[in-house]
Tab-separated table of C-alpha atoms and ligand atoms in Angstrom:
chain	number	residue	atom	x	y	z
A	1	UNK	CA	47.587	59.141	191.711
A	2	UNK	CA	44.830	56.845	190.650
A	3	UNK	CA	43.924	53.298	190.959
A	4	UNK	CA	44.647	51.982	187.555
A	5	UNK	CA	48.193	51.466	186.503
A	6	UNK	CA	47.777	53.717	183.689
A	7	UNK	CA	47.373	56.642	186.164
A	8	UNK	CA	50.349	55.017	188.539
A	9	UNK	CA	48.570	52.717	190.266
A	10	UNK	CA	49.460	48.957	190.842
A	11	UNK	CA	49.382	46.530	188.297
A	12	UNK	CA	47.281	43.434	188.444
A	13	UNK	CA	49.748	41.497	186.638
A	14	UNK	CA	53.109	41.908	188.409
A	15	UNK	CA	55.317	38.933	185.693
A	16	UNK	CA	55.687	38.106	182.806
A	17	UNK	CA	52.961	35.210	181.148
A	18	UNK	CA	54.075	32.276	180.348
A	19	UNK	CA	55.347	31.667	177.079
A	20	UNK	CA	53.263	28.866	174.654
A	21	UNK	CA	55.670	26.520	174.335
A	22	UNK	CA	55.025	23.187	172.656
A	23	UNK	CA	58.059	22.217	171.317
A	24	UNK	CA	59.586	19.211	173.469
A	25	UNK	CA	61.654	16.286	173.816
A	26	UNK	CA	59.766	14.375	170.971
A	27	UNK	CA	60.295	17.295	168.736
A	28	UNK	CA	64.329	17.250	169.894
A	29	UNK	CA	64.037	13.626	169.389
A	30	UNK	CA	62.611	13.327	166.004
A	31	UNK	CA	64.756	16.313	164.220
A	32	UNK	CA	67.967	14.513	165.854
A	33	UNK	CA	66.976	11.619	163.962
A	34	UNK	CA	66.740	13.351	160.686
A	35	UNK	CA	70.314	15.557	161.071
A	36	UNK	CA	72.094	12.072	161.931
A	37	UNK	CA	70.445	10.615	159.548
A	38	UNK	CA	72.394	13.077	157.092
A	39	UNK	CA	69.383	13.757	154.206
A	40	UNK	CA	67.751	16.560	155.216
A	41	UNK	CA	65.735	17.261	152.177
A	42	UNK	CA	65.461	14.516	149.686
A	43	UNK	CA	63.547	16.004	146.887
A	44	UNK	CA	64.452	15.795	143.326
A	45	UNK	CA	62.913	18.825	141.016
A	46	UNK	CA	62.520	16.522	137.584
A	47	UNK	CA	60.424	13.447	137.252
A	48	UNK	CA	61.888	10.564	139.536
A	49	UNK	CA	60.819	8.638	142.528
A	50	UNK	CA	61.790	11.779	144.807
A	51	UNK	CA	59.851	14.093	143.247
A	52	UNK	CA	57.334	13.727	146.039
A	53	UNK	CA	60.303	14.206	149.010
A	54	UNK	CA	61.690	12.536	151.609
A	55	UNK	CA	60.061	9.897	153.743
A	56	UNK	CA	59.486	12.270	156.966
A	57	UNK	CA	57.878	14.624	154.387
A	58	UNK	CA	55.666	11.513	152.786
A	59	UNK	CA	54.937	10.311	156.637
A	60	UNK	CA	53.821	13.597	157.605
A	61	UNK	CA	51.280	14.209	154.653
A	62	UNK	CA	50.042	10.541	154.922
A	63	UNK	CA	49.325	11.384	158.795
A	64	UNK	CA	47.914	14.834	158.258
A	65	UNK	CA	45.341	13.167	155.777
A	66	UNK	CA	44.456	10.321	157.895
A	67	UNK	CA	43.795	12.965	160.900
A	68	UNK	CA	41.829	15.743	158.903
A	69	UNK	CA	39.846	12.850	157.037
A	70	UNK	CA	41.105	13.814	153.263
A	71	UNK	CA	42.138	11.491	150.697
A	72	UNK	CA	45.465	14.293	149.903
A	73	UNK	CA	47.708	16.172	152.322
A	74	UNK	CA	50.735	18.054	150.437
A	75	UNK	CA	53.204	19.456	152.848
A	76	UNK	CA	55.031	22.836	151.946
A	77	UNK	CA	57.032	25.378	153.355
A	78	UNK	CA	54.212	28.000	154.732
A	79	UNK	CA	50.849	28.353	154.313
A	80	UNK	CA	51.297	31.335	152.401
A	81	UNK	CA	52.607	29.104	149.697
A	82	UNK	CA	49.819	26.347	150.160
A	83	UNK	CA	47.690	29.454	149.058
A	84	UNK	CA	49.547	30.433	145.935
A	85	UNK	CA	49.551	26.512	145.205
A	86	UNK	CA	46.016	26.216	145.339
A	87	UNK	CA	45.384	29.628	143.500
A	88	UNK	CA	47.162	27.932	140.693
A	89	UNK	CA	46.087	24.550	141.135
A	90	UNK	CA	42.605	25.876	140.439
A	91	UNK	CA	43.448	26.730	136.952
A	92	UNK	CA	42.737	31.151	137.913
A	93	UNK	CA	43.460	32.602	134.805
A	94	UNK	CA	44.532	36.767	134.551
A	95	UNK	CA	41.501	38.912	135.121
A	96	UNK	CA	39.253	36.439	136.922
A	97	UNK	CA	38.123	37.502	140.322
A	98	UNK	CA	38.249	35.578	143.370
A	99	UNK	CA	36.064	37.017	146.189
A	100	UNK	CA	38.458	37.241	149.586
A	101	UNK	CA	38.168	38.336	152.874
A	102	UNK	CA	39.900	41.834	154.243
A	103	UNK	CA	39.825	40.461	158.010
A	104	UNK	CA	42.561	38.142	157.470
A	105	UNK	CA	46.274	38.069	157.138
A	106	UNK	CA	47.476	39.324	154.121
A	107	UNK	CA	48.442	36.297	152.059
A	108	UNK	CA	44.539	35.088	151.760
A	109	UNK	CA	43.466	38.169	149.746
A	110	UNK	CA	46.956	38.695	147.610
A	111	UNK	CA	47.001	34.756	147.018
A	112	UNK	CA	45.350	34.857	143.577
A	113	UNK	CA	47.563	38.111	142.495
A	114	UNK	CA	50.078	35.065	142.093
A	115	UNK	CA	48.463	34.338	139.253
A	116	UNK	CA	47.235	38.102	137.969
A	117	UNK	CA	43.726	37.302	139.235
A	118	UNK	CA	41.783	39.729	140.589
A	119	UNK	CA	41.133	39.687	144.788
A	120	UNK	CA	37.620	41.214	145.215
A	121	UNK	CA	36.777	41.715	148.854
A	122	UNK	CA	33.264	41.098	150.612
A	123	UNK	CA	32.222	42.167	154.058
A	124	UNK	CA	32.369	40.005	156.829
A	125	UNK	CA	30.037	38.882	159.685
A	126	UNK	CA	29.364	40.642	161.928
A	127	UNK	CA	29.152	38.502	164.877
A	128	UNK	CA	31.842	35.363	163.721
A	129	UNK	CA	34.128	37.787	161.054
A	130	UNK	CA	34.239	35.142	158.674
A	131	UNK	CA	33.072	36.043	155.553
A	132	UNK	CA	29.098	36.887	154.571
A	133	UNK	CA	27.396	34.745	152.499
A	134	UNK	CA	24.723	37.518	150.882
A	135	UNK	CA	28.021	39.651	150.714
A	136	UNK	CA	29.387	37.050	148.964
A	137	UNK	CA	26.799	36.935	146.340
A	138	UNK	CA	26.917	40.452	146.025
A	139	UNK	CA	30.328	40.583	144.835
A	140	UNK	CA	29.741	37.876	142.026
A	141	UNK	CA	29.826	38.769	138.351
A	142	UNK	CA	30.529	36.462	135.347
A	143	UNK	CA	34.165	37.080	135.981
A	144	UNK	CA	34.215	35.576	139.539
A	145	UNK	CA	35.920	32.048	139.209
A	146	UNK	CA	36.916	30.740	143.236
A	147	UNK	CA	36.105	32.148	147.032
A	148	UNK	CA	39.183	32.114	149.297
A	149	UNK	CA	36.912	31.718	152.888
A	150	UNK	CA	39.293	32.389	156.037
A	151	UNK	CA	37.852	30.585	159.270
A	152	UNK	CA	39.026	33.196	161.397
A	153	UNK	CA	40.253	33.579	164.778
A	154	UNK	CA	39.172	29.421	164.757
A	155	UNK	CA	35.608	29.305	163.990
A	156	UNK	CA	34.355	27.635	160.631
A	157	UNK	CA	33.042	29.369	158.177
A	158	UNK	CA	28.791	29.092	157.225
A	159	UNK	CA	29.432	26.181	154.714
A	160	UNK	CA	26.062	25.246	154.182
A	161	UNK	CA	25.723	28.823	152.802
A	162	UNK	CA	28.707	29.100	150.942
A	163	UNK	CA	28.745	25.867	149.699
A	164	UNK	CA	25.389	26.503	148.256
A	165	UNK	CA	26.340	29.570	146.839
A	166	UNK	CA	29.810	27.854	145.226
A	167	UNK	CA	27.912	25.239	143.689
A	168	UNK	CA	25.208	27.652	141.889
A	169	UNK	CA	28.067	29.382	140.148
A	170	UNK	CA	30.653	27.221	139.931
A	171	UNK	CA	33.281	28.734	141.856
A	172	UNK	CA	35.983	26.952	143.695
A	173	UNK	CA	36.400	27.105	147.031
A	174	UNK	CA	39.920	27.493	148.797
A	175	UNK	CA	39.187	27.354	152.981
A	176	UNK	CA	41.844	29.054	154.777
A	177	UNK	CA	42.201	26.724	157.563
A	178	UNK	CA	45.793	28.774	158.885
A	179	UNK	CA	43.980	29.609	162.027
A	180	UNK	CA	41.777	26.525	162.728
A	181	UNK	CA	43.347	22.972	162.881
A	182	UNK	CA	40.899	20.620	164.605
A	183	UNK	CA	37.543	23.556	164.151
A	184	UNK	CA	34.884	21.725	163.249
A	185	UNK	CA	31.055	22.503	161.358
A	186	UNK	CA	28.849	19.010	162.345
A	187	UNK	CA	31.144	16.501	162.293
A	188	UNK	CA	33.231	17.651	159.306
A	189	UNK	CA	36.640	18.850	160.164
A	190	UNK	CA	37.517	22.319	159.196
A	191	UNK	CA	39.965	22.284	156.518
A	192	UNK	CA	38.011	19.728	154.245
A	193	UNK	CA	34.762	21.832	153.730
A	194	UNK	CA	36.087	23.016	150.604
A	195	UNK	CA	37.890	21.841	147.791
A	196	UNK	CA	41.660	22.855	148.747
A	197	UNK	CA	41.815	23.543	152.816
A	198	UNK	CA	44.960	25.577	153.832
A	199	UNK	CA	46.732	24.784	157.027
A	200	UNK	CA	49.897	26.731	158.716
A	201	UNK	CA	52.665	24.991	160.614
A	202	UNK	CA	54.599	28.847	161.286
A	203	UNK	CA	55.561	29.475	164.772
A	204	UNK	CA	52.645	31.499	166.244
A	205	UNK	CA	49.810	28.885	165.357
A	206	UNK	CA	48.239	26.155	167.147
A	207	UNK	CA	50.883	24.013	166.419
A	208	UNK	CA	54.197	24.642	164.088
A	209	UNK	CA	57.752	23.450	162.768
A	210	UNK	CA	59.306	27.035	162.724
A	211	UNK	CA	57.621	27.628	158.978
A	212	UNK	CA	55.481	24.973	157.224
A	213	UNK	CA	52.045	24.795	155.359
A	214	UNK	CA	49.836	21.868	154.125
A	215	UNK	CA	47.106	22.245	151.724
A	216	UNK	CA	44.505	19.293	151.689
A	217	UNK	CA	41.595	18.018	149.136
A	218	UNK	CA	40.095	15.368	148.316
A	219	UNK	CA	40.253	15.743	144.455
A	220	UNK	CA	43.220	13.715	142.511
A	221	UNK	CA	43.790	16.316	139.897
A	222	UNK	CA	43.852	19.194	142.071
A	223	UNK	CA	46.044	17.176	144.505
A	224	UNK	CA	48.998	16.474	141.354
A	225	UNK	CA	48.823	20.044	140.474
A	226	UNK	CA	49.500	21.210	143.850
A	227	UNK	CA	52.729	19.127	144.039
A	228	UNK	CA	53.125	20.025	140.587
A	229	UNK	CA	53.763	23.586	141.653
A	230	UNK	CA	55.504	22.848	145.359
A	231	UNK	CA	58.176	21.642	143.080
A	232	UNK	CA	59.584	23.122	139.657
A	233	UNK	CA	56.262	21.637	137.415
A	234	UNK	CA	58.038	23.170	134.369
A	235	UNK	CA	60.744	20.598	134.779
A	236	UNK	CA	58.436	18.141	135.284
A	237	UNK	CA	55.576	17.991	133.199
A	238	UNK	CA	56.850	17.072	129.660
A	239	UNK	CA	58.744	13.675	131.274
A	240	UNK	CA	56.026	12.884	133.404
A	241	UNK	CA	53.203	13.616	130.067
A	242	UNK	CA	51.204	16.475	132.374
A	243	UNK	CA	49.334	18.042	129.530
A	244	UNK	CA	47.277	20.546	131.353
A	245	UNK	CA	49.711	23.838	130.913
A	246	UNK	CA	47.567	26.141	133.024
A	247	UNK	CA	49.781	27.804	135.791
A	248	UNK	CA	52.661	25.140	135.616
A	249	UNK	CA	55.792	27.634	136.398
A	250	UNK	CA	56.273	26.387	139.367
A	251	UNK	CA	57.776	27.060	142.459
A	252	UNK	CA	59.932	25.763	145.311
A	253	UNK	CA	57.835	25.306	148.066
A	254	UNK	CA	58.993	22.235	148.990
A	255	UNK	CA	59.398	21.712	153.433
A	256	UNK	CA	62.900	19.787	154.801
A	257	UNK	CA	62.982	16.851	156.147
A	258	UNK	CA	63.395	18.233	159.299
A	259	UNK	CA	60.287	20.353	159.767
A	260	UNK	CA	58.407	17.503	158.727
A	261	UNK	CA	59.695	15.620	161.383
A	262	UNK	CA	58.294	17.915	163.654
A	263	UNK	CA	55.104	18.631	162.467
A	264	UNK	CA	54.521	14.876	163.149
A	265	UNK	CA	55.200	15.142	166.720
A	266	UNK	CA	53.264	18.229	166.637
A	267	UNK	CA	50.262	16.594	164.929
A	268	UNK	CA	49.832	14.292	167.671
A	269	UNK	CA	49.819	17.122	170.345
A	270	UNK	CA	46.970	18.869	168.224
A	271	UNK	CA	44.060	17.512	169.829
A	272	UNK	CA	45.074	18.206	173.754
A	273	UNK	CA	45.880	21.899	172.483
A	274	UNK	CA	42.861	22.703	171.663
A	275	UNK	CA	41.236	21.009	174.469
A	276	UNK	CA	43.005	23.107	176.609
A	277	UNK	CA	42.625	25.902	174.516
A	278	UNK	CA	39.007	25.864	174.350
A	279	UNK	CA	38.721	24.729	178.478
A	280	UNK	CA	40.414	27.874	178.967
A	281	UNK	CA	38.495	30.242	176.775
A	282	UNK	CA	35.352	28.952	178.492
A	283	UNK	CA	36.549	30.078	181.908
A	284	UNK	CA	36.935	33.416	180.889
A	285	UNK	CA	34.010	33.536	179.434
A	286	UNK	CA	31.850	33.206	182.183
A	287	UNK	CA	33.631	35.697	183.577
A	288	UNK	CA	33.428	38.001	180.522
A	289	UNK	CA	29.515	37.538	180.003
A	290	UNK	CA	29.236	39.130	183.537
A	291	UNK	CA	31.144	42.238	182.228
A	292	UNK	CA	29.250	44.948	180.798
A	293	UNK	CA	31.568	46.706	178.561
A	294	UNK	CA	32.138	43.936	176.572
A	295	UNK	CA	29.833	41.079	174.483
A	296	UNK	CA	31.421	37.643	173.952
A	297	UNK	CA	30.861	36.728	170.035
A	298	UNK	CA	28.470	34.082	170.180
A	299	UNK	CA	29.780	30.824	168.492
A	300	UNK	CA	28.322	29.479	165.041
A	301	UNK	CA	25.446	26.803	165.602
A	302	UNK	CA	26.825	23.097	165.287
A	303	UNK	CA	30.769	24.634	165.245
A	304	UNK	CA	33.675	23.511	167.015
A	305	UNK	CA	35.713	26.736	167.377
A	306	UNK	CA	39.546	26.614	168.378
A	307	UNK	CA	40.085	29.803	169.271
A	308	UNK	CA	43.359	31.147	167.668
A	309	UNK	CA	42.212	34.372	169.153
A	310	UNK	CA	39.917	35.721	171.902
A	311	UNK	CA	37.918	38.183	170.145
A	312	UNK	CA	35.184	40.970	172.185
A	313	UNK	CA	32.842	43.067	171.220
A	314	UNK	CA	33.836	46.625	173.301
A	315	UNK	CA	30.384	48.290	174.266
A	316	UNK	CA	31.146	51.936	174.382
A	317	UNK	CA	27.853	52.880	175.463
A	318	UNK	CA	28.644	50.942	178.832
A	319	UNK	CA	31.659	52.992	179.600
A	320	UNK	CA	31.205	56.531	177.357
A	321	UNK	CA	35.227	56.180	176.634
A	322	UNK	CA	36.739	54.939	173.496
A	323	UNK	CA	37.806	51.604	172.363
A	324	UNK	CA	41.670	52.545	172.288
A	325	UNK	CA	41.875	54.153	175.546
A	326	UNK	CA	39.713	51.243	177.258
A	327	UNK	CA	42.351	48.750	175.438
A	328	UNK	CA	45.525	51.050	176.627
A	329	UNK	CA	44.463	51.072	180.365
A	330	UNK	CA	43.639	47.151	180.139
A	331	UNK	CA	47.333	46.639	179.009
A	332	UNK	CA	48.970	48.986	181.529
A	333	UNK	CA	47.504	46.812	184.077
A	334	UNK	CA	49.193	43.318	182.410
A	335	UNK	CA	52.083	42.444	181.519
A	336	UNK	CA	53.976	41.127	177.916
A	337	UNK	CA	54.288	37.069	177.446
A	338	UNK	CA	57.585	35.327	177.587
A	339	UNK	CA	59.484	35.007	174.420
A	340	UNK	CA	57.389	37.954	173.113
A	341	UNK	CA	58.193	40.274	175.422
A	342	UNK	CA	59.218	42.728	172.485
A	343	UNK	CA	55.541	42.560	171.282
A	344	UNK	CA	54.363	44.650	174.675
A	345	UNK	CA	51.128	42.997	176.386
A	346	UNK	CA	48.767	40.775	173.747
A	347	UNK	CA	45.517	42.742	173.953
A	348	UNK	CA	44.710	44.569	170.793
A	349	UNK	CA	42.067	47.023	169.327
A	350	UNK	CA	40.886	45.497	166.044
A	351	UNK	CA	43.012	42.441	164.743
A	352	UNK	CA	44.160	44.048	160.569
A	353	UNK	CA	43.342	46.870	158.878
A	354	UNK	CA	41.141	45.862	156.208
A	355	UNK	CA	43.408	44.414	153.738
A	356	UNK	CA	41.752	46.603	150.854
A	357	UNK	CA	43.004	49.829	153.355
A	358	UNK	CA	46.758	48.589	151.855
A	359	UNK	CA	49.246	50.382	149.648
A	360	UNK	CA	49.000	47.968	146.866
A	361	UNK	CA	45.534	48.102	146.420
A	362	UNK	CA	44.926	51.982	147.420
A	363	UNK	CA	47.991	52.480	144.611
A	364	UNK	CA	46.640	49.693	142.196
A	365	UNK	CA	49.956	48.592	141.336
A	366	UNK	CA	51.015	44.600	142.066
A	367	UNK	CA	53.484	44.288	138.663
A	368	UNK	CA	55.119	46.529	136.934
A	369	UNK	CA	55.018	50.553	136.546
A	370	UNK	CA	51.921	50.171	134.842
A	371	UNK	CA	49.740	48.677	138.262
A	372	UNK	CA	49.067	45.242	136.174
A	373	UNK	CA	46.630	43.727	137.008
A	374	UNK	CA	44.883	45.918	139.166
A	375	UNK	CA	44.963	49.179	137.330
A	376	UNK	CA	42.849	47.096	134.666
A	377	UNK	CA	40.216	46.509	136.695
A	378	UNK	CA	37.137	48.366	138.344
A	379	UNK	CA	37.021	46.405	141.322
A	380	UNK	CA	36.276	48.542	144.028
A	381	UNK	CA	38.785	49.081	147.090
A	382	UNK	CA	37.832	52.590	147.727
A	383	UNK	CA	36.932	53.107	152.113
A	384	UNK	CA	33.301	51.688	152.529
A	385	UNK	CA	33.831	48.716	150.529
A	386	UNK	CA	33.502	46.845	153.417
A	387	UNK	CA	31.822	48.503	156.305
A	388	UNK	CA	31.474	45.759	158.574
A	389	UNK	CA	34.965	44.785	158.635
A	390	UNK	CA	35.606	48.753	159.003
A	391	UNK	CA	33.708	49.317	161.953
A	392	UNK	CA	34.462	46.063	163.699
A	393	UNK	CA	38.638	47.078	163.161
A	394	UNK	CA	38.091	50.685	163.526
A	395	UNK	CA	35.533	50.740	166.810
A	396	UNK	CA	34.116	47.379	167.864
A	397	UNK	CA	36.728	44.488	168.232
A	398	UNK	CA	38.965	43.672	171.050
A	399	UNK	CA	41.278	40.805	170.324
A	400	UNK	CA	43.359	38.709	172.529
A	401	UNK	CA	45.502	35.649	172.776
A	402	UNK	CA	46.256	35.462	176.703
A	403	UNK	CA	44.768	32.317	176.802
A	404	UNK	CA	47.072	29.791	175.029
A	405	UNK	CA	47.670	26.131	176.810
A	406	UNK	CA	50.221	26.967	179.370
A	407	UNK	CA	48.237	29.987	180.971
A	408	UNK	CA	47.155	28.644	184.584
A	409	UNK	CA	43.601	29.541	186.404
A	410	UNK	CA	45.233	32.487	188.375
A	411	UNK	CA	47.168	33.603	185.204
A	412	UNK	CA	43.947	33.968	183.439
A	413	UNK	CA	42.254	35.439	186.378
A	414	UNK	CA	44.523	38.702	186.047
A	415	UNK	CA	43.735	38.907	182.841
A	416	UNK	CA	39.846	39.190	183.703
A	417	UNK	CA	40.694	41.125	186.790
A	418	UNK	CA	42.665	43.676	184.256
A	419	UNK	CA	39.077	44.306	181.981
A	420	UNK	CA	37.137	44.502	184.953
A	421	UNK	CA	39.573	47.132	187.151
A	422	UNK	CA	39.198	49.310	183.969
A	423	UNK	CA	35.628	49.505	183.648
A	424	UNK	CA	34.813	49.574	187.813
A	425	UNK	CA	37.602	52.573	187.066
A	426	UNK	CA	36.163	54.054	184.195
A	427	UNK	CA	35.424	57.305	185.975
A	428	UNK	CA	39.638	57.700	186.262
A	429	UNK	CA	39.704	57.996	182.211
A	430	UNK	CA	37.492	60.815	181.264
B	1	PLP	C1	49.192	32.664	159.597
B	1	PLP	C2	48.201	32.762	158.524
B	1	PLP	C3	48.534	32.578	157.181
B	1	PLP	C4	49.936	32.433	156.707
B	1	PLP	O1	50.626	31.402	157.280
B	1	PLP	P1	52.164	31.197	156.965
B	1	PLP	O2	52.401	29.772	157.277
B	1	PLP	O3	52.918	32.125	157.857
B	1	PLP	O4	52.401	31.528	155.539
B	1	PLP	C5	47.525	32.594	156.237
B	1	PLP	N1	46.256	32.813	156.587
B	1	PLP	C6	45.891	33.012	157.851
B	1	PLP	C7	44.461	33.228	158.180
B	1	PLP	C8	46.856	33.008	158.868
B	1	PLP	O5	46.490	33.232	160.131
């Protein structure tokens, strides 16, 4: 019998973690209000006052834009749906291209599918995974009409480079903010560096109300079509004299009265979150930097990142085993996190496969027999598109999240101790 739990040793990490839990007696509190208040949802899908929702719904996006620093804030029901909003918002017509990321969760990439667009996916960075700029460029052609950037795991994405690169060829940019409320580049909060910023309120994000989005700008039009299509704009538009057609089937997207509620508690827990968030990521990495068989990421010059994940760099050349089994004997030495117990111990190899890697782009088919609209396109999604992203999911990243507000100094200890018990091990896994 070894030393390291995966050979039967002794764990380092005997219970469970504790759970992130920021839902409390303000959140109670403020959805009480709304249930005895009896309107749960006030909006009206037609041209009248309500239209634009409830008041908790109204409160909440007049908050959220007075926090991010943005003259709009338009609450709806995920951020998944602030994404097909702003596809549409945009004006994307079928066949244009919109260059996404594949590092991402899945709704960034298919967002402009919505609207029989054309996702076209450039390579990422390789030290901050958002996406490259020169990649960027790459992948423009006289088709390409908007960039969907993802600031991923938390850290903002190179705006002065993208921005530049928008403005030479006219191409909107929708910032996928899901994973960084309060980030910031300079002084400019993440989430506004674009022209439509996406935020998510779901349950595993910095902050949530069970399921919620808001999308942000600070452009009038853009704002009215974006609550144009949260809420039915094809019932709307001819009483309210909208003339611009473009994309106006809309949706409901529209978030209760009672989520709202809680999101505005929530908002005003934001900023001590990721305090503590980013306190605690800098105590393990001091610890980490001392480890050779992993490189901390550096951060992104004049960023503020909030961490939504922990991500490493594994150095296999330090340890002459591979990523996976490294990653495997790290979590038989930890154990899973309360109220996720089911998901096994939060330490993964890679964070997605490369969204291009998926069925309905390998198949080309989004509607229809016939694969519209991809089948009508040459855009490529063939392995090797992206061979950043591919080695960085396939060898080189180590992601984590055992570091959320709630984890103490000896509960983030273990989780050190765990890495380096594996690699002063190593010798036990070849
Ligand atoms: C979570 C997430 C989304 C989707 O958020 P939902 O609110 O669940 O729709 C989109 N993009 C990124 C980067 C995310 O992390």
């Amino acid at each position: 019998m070894g030393k390291l739990a995966i050979n039967g040793g002794e764990k380092v990490r005997k219970t469970l973690f504790p759970a992130y839990e920021v839902i409390g007696k303000e959140e109670e509190r403020a959805a009480i209000e709304v249930i005895r208040s009896g309107v749960l949802s006030k909006y009206l899908g037609c041209w009248e006052d309500d239209f634009y929702g409830g008041p908790q719904v109204r409160a909440l996006e007049e908050e959220w834009a007075a926090y991010f620093g943005v003259k709009h804030a338009v609450a709806v029901n995920s951020a998944t749906s602030a994404l097909y909003c702003a596809a549409g918002a945009i004006g994307l017509n079928p066949g244009d291209e919109v260059i996404v990321s594949p590092y991402t969760m899945s709704a960034s990439a298919t967002a402009p599918l919505i609207y029989n667009a054309i996702p076209v996916f450039a390579d990422i960075e390789k030290d901050f995974f958002c996406l490259n700029p020169d990649s960027i460029e790459e992948r423009i052609t006289e088709k390409t009409r908007a960039i969907i950037i993802v600031n991923i795991f938390g850290q903002p994405y190179d705006v002065d480079k993208v921005n530049k690169i928008a403005r030479k060829h006219n191409l909107f940019i929708i910032e996928d903010n899901a994973q960084g409320p309060g980030a910031a580049y300079g002084k400019q909060l993440a989430g506004t560096l674009g022209d439509i910023g996406v935020f998510s309120l779901n349950y595993h994000k910095h902050i949530h109300c069970g399921e919620g989005g808001i999308a942000v700008t600070n452009n009038d039009e853009l704002a009215e079509r974006l609550r144009l299509i949260r809420n039915h704009a094809e019932a709307v538009v001819g009483d309210k004299g909208y003339k611009n057609l473009n994309n106006m089937i809309g949706f409901n997207l529209r978030m209760t009265e009672i989520e709202a509620s809680i999101a505005r508690e929530q908002l005003k827990k934001l900023e001590n979150l990721v305090n503590v968030r980013i306190e605690n990521v800098n105590y393990l990495r001091d610890k980490f930097e001392q480890l050779p068989c992993v490189i901390v990421p550096p951060i992104r010059s004049n960023c503020k990142h909030v961490f939504y994940m922990f991500p490493l760099i594994y150095n296999e050349a330090k340890t002459g085993i591979s990523r996976e089994r490294f990653v495997e004997a790290v979590r038989a030495e930890l154990m899973p996190t309360k109220l996720r117990e089911g998901e096994g111990v939060r330490v993964e190899y890679g964070y997605v496969k490369p969204l291009y890697l998926q069925p309905i782009y390998q198949e080309r088919i989004a509607y229809g027999k016939g694969g519209y609209p991809l089948k009508e396109s040459s855009v490529s999604y063939e392995k090797g598109t992206c061979p950043v992203c591919e080695r960085m999911h396939f060898e080189s990243l180590i992601t984590h999240e055992l570091m959320k507000p709630g984890m103490s100094k000896n509960d983030l200890d273990d989780v050190f101790f765990a890495f380096e018990k594996v690699y002063d091990n190593i010798d036990e896994l070849k």
